[in-house]
XYZ file of C-alpha atoms in Angstrom:
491
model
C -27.706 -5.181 -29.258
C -27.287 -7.609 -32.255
C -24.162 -9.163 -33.244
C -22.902 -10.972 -36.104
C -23.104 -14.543 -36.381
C -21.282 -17.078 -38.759
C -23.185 -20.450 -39.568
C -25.196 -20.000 -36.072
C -28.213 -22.575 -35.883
C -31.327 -21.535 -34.525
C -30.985 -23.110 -31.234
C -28.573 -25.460 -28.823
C -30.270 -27.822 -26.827
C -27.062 -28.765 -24.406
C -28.075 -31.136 -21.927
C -26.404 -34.178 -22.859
C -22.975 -32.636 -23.515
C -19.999 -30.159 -22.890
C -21.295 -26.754 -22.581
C -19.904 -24.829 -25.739
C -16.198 -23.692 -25.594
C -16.130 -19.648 -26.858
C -12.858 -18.478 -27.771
C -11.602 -14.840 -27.721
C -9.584 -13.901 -30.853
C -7.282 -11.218 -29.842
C -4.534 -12.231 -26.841
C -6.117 -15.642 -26.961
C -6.222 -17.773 -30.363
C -3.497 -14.789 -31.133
C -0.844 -13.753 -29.473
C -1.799 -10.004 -30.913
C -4.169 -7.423 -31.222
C -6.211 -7.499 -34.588
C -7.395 -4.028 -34.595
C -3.722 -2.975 -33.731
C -2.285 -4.874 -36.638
C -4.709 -3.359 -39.041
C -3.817 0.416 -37.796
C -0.571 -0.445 -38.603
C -0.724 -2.057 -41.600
C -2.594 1.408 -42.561
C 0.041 3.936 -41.209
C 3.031 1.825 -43.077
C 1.466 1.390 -46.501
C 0.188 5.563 -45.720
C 1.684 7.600 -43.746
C -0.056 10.372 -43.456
C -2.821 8.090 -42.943
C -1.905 8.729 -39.155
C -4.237 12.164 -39.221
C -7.817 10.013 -40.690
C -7.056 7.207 -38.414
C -6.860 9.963 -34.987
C -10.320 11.123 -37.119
C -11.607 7.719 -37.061
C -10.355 7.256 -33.449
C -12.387 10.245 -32.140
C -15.552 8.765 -34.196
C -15.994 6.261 -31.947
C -14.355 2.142 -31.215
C -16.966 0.999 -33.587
C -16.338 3.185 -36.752
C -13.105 2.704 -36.144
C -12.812 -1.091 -36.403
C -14.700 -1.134 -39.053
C -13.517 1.331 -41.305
C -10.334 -0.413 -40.519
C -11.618 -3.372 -41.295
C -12.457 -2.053 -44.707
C -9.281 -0.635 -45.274
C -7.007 -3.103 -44.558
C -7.062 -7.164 -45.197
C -5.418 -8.911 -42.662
C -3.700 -11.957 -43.837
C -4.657 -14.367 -40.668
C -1.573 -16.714 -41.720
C 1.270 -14.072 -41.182
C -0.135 -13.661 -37.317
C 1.644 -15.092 -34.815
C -0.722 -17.730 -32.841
C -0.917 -19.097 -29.360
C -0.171 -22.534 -30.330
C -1.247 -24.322 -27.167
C -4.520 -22.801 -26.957
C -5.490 -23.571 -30.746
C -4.297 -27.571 -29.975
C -6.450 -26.967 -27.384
C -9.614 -26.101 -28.980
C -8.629 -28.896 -31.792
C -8.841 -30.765 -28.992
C -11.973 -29.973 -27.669
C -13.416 -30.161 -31.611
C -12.493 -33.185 -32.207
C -14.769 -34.567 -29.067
C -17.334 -33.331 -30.708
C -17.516 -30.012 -28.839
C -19.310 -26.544 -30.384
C -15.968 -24.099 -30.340
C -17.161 -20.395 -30.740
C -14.843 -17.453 -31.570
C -16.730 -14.299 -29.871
C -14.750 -11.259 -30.563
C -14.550 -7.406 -29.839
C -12.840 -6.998 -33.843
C -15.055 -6.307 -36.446
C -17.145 -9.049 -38.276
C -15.890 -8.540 -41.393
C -12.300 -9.250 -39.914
C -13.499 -12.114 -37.687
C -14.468 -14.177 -40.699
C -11.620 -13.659 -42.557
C -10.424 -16.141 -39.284
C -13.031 -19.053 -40.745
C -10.943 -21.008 -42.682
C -7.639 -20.115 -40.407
C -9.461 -21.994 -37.571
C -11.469 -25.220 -39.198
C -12.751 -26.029 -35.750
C -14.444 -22.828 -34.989
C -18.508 -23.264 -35.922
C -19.835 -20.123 -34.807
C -18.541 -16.491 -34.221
C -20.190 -13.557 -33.114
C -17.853 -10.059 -33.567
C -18.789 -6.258 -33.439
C -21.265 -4.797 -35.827
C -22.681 -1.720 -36.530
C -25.268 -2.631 -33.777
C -22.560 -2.225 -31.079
C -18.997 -3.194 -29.579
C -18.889 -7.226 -28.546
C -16.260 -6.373 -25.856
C -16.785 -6.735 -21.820
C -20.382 -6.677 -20.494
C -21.795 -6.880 -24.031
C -20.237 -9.883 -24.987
C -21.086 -11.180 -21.547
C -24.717 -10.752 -22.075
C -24.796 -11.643 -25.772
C -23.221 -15.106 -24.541
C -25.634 -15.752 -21.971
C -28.541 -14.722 -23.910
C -27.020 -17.262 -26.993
C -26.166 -20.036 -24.588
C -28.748 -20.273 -21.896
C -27.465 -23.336 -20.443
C -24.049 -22.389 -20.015
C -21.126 -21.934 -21.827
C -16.915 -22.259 -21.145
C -15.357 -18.862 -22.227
C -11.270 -18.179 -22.804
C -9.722 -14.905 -22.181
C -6.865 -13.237 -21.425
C -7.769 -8.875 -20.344
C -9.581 -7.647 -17.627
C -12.649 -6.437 -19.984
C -12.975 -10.782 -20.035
C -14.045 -11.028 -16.503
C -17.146 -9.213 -17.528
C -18.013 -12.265 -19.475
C -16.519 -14.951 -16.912
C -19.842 -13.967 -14.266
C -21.775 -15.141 -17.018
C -19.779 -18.424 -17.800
C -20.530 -21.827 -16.485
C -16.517 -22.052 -16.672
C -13.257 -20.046 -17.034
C -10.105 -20.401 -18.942
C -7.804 -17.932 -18.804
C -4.830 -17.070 -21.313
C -1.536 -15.631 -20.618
C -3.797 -13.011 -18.291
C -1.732 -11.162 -15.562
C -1.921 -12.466 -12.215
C -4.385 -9.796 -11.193
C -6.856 -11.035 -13.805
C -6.572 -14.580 -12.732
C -7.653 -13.745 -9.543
C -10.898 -11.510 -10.448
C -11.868 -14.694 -12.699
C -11.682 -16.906 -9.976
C -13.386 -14.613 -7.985
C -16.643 -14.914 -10.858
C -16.323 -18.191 -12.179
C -14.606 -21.327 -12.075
C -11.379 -21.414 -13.245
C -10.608 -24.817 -15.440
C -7.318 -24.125 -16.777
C -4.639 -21.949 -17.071
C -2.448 -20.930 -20.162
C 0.749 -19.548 -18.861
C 1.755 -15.754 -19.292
C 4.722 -15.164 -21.445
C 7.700 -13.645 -19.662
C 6.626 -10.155 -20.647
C 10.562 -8.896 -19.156
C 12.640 -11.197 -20.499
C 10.909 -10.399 -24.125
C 11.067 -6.524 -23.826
C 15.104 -6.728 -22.607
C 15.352 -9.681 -25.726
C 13.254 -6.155 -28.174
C 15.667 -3.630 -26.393
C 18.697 -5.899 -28.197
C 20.985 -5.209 -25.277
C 23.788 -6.922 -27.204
C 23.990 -4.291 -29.890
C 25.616 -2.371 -26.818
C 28.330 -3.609 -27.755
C 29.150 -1.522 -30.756
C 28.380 2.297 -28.760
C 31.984 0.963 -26.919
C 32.921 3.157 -30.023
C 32.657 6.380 -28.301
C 35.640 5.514 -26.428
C 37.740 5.478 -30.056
C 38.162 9.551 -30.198
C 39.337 9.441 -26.636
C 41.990 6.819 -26.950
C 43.325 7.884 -30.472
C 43.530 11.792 -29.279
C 45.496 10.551 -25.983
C 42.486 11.782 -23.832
C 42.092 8.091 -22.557
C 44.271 8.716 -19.728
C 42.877 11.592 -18.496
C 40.447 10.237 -15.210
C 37.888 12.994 -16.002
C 36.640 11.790 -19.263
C 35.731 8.496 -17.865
C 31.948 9.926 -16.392
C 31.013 11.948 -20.215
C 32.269 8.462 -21.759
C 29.901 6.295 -19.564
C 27.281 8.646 -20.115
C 27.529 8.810 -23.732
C 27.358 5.395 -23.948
C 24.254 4.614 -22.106
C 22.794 7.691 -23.532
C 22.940 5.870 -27.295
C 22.329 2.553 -25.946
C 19.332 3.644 -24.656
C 18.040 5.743 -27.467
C 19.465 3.124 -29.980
C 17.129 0.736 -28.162
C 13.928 2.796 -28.172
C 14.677 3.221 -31.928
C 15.050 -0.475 -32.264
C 11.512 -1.039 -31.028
C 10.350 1.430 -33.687
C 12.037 -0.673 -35.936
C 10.331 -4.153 -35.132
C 6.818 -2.447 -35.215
C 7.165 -0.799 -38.351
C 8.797 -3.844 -40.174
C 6.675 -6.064 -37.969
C 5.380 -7.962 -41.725
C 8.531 -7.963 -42.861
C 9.958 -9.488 -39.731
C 7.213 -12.622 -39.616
C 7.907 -13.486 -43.151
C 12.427 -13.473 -42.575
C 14.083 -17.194 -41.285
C 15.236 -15.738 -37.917
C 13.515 -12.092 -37.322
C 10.037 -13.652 -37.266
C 10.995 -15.160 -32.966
C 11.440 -11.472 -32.705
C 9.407 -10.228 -29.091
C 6.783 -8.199 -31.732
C 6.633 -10.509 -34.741
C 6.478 -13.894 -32.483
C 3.719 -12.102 -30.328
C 5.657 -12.502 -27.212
C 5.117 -8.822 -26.108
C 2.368 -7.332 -27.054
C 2.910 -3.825 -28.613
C 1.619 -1.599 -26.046
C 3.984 -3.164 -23.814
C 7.091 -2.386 -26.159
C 5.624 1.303 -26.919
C 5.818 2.162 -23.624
C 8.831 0.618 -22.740
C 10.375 2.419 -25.460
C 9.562 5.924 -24.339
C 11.052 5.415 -21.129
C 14.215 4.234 -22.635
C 14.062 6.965 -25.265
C 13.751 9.666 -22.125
C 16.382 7.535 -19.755
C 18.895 7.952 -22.589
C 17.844 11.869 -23.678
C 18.563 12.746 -20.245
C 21.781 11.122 -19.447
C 23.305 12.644 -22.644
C 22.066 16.212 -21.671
C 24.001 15.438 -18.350
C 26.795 14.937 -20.393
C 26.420 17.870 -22.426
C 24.268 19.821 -24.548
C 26.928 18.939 -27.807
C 26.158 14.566 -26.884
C 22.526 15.480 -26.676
C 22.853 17.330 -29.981
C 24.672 14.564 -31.794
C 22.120 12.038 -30.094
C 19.655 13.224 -31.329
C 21.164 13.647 -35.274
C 22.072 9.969 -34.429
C 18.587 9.351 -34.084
C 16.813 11.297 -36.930
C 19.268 9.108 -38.864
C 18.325 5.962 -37.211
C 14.351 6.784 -38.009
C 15.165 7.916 -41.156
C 16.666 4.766 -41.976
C 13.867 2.658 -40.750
C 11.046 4.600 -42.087
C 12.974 5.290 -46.148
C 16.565 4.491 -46.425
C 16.738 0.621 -45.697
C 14.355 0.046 -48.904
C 17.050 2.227 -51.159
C 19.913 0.414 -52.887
C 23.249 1.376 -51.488
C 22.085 4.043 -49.382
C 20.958 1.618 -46.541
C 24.342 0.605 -46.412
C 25.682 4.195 -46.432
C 23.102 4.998 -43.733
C 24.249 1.925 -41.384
C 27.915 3.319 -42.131
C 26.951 6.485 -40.850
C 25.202 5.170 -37.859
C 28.221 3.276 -36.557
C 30.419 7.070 -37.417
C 28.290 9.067 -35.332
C 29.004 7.228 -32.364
C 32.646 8.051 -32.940
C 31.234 11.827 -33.098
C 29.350 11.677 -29.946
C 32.154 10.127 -28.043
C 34.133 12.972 -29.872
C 32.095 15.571 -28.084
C 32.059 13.961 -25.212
C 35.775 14.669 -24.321
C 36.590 17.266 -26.543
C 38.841 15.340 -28.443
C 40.485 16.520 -31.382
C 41.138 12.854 -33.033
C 42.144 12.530 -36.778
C 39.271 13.188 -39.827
C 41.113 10.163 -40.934
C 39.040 8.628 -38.601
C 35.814 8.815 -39.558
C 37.002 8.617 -42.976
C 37.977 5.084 -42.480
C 35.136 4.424 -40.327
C 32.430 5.152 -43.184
C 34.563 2.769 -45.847
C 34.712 -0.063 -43.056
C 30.900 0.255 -41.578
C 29.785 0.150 -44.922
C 31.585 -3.059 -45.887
C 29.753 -4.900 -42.677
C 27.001 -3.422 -43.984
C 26.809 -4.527 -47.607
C 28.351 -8.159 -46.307
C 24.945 -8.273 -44.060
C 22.982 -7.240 -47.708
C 24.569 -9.597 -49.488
C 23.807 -12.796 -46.881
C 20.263 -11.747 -47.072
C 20.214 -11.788 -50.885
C 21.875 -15.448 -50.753
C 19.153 -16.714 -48.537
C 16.675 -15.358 -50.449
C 18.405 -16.879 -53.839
C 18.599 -19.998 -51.939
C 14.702 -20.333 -51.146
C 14.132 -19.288 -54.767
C 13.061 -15.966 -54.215
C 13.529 -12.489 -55.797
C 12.429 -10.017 -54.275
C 14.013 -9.114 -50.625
C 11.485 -8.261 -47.801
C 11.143 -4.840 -46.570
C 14.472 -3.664 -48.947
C 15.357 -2.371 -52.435
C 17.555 -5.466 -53.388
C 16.833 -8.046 -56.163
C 18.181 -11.273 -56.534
C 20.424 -10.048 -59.411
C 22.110 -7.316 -57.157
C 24.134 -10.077 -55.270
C 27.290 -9.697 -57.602
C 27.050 -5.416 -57.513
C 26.735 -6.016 -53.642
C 29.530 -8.091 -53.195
C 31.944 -5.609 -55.325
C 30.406 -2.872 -53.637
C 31.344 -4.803 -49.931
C 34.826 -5.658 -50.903
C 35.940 -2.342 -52.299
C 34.480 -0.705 -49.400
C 36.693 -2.944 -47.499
C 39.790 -2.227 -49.409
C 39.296 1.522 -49.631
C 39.225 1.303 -45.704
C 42.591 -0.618 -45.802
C 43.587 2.326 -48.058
C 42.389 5.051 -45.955
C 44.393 3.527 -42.705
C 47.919 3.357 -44.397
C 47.273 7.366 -45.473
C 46.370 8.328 -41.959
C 49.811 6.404 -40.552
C 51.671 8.681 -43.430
C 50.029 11.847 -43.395
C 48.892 12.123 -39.646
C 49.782 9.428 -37.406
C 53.390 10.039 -36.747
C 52.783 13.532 -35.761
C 50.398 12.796 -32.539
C 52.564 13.528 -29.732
C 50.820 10.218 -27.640
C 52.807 7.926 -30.303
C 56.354 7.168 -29.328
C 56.500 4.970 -32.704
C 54.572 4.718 -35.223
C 56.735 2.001 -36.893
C 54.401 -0.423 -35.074
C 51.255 1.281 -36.666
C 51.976 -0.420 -39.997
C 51.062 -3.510 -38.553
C 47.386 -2.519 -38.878
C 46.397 -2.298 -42.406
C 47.490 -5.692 -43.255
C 45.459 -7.144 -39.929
C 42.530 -5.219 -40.983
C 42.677 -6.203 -44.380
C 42.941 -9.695 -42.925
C 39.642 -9.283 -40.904
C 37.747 -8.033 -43.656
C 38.415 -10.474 -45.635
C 37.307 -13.024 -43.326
C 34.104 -11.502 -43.097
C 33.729 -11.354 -46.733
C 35.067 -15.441 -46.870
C 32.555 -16.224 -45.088
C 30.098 -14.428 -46.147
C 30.854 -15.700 -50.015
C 30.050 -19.359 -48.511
C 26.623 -18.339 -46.843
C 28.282 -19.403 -43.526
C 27.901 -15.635 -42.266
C 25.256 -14.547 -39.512
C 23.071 -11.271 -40.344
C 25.099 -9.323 -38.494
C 28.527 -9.455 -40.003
C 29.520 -7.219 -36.511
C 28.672 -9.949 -34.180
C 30.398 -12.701 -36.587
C 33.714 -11.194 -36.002
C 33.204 -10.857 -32.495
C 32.469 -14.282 -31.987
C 34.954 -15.608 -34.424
C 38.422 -16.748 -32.279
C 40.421 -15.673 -35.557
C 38.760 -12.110 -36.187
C 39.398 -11.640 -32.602
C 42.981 -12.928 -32.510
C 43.329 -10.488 -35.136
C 42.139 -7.845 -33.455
C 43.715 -8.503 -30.358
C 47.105 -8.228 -32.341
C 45.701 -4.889 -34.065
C 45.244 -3.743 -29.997
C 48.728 -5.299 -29.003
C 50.327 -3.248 -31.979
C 48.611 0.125 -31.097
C 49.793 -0.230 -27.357
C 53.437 -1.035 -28.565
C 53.624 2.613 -30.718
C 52.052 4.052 -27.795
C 54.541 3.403 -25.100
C 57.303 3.390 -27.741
C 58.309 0.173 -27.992
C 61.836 -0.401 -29.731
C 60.499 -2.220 -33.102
């Protein structure tokens, strides 16, 4: 076999120094898969690309990478890098050392890595001739560097390669790995793994749990709440979204995993900081997807319907709707009102429409108040365009009249329900107390929206008001109120 080489002289004669330091590309100087980013890249920007890239897949790991290779451009500064290792290498360059990249990706991807890493003199990649990946590369190294040669890795296809090396270094390999390399070679140093666990919980955003404590809404405003056998469907529900919500969130970071690097706070996301690799989050995600599938079947065949709706939505949004102007918001809107539905279900509650009514109007305000703080930070860097949506720079003012009225028409929709329905649920014992809550609403949107005028809001307008004392002094009155026209408390 014959592999490609980049500025490779005709011969090394390393006696009187360091043997030379080769460099894997992918899990090593990255903290990603090339040939994974490129498939990708391919499916997003063509989606039915999926059915030529199984095609290309069944032609064999060489025509695939390099068909992909020719399809897609990767832009090596938008990867996420192993920092330490590349200081390393500088390192090692600087002594005067011959760094290598050797590579199983294609060679017409591996040199768009030349001027990304100055210190690299040589690489050798796959070629038509054959795949430079385990025993290959191995025996391609040897044959190159006769007199021995250090070699960094990170899989188990690398300790192929470690027999042949005069030394090992090993990169954020599993503990397994480790151990066959220093059964083969000498192990020189060690580059820590990343905490693959603590990055796929950090993916799963467990705190967005929060907001499925909505399916207990129907229960409480039908008067179901009391009743000890809606407690189990409630619980299930719950996890059932969390769950699915989760596996649906994982979608989300892969398929806006360019958009993600390229955003002030999304880019230390798990995917697009390279923290867990994608297989890794792919698989997690399918056993959270069937985890919460099943626990909403257990709690009825109406949750799992309503589930699943919740996440056709969800995909729907990730894959069309976020890039459309105001629909994205209606979408998120609707997201947050079918977990009223499913809790609906859940207990067979009969609650007001008024309900999800408001619900829409509200959800939707968050929604364009998160729009609208992405806009401004994009205004403020100078930019126009907003990554991965439909939204211009000039849209700020339409989103911010869209946000507020949104707002206000929730306000509106609140007082009608305490006219028109409110006073005729038996559970109420007075309802006098029930016109405390427009005005405190009111009062909480327009916090959000304050804030949100002066830039001082997170992304996630949601999580703002839960961690800001007045939103939730606010709504603890709003709570205090509702209990008071419960139990029929003497105004």
């Amino acid at each position: 076999m014959q592999f490609h080489e980049v500025d490779a002289p005709q011969a090394e004669t390393l006696s009187d120094q360091a043997p030379p330091l080769v460099l894997d590309l992918d899990g090593t100087l990255l903290r990603t898969d090339s040939l994974i980013e490129q498939a990708l890249a391919y499916i997003r920007y063509n989606p039915l690309g999926i059915l030529t890239l199984i095609a290309w897949v069944f032609s064999g790991r060489v025509a695939l990478k390099e068909r992909l290779a020719a399809a897609v451009d990767l832009d090596p500064s938008t990867l996420p890098l192993n920092e330490d290792v590349v200081a390393y290498a500088e390192q090692e360059s600087a002594k005067g050392r011959k760094v290598v990249l050797a590579t199983a990706a294609h060679q017409q991807t591996a040199h768009l890595f030349k001027d990304q890493f100055p210190f690299i003199s040589e690489i050798l990649a796959t070629s038509s001739s054959g795949n430079l990946k385990g025993k290959a590369k191995g025996e391609t190294l040897a044959k190159r560097f006769p007199q021995g040669f250090d070699y960094a890795g990170d899989s188990p296809a690398d300790v192929a390669v470690w027999k042949h090396a005069q030394n090992a270094i090993t990169v954020g390999a599993s503990s397994s790995t480790v151990r066959k390399a220093k059964k083969v070679s000498n192990v020189v140093q060690e580059f820590p793994r990343p905490k693959v666990l603590k990055a796929f919980i950090k993916c799963l955003r467990p705190h967005q749990w929060a907001k499925n404590i909505l399916v207990a809404v129907p229960a409480v405003l039908s008067g179901r709440i009391t009743d000890p056998s809606t407690i189990l469907p409630l619980v299930m529900t719950f996890f059932a979204l969390s769950l699915t919500a989760s596996a649906t969130y994982v979608f989300n970071d892969i398929w806006d995993l360019q958009d993600d690097r390229q955003h002030w706070t999304k880019k230390r996301r798990p995917f697009a900081s390279g923290t867990l690799s994608l297989p890794v989050g792919v698989a997690g995600a399918f056993v959270c997807f069937a985890a919460g599938l099943t626990l909403a079947l257990l709690a009825g065949p109406e949750v799992l319907q309503w589930v699943l709706i919740y996440v056709v939505v969800t995909l729907t949004y990730s894959l069309w709707l976020k890039r459309k102007v105001i629909l994205d918001a209606l979408a998120l809107g609707s997201l947050f009102t079918l977990r009223l539905v499913a809790g609906m279900v859940a207990v067979a509650a009969v609650p007001s429409p008024w309900l999800f009514v408001f619900s829409m109007f509200i959800f939707t305000s968050l929604a364009f108040a998160k729009r609208h703080t992405e806009i401004a930070r994009v205004i403020d860097k100078g930019g126009f365009w907003i990554n991965g949506r439909g939204y211009r720079a000039s849209d700020l003012p339409l989103v911010l009249a869209a946000g507020v009225a949104s707002s206000i028409a929730a306000v509106l929709v609140m007082t009608l329900y305490i006219i028109e329905d409110a006073h005729k649920q038996i559970f109420i014992k007075n309802g006098d107390w029930l016109w405390f809550l427009p005005p405190l609403v009111f009062l909480i949107a327009s916090r959000i929206w304050i804030f949100c005028q002066r830039g001082e809001l997170d992304d996630d307008p949601v999580f703002f008001a839960v961690k800001d004392r007045v939103c939730m002094a606010y709504a603890g009155l709003t709570a205090v109120c509702f209990g008071l026209a419960w139990f029929g408390v003497p105004l």
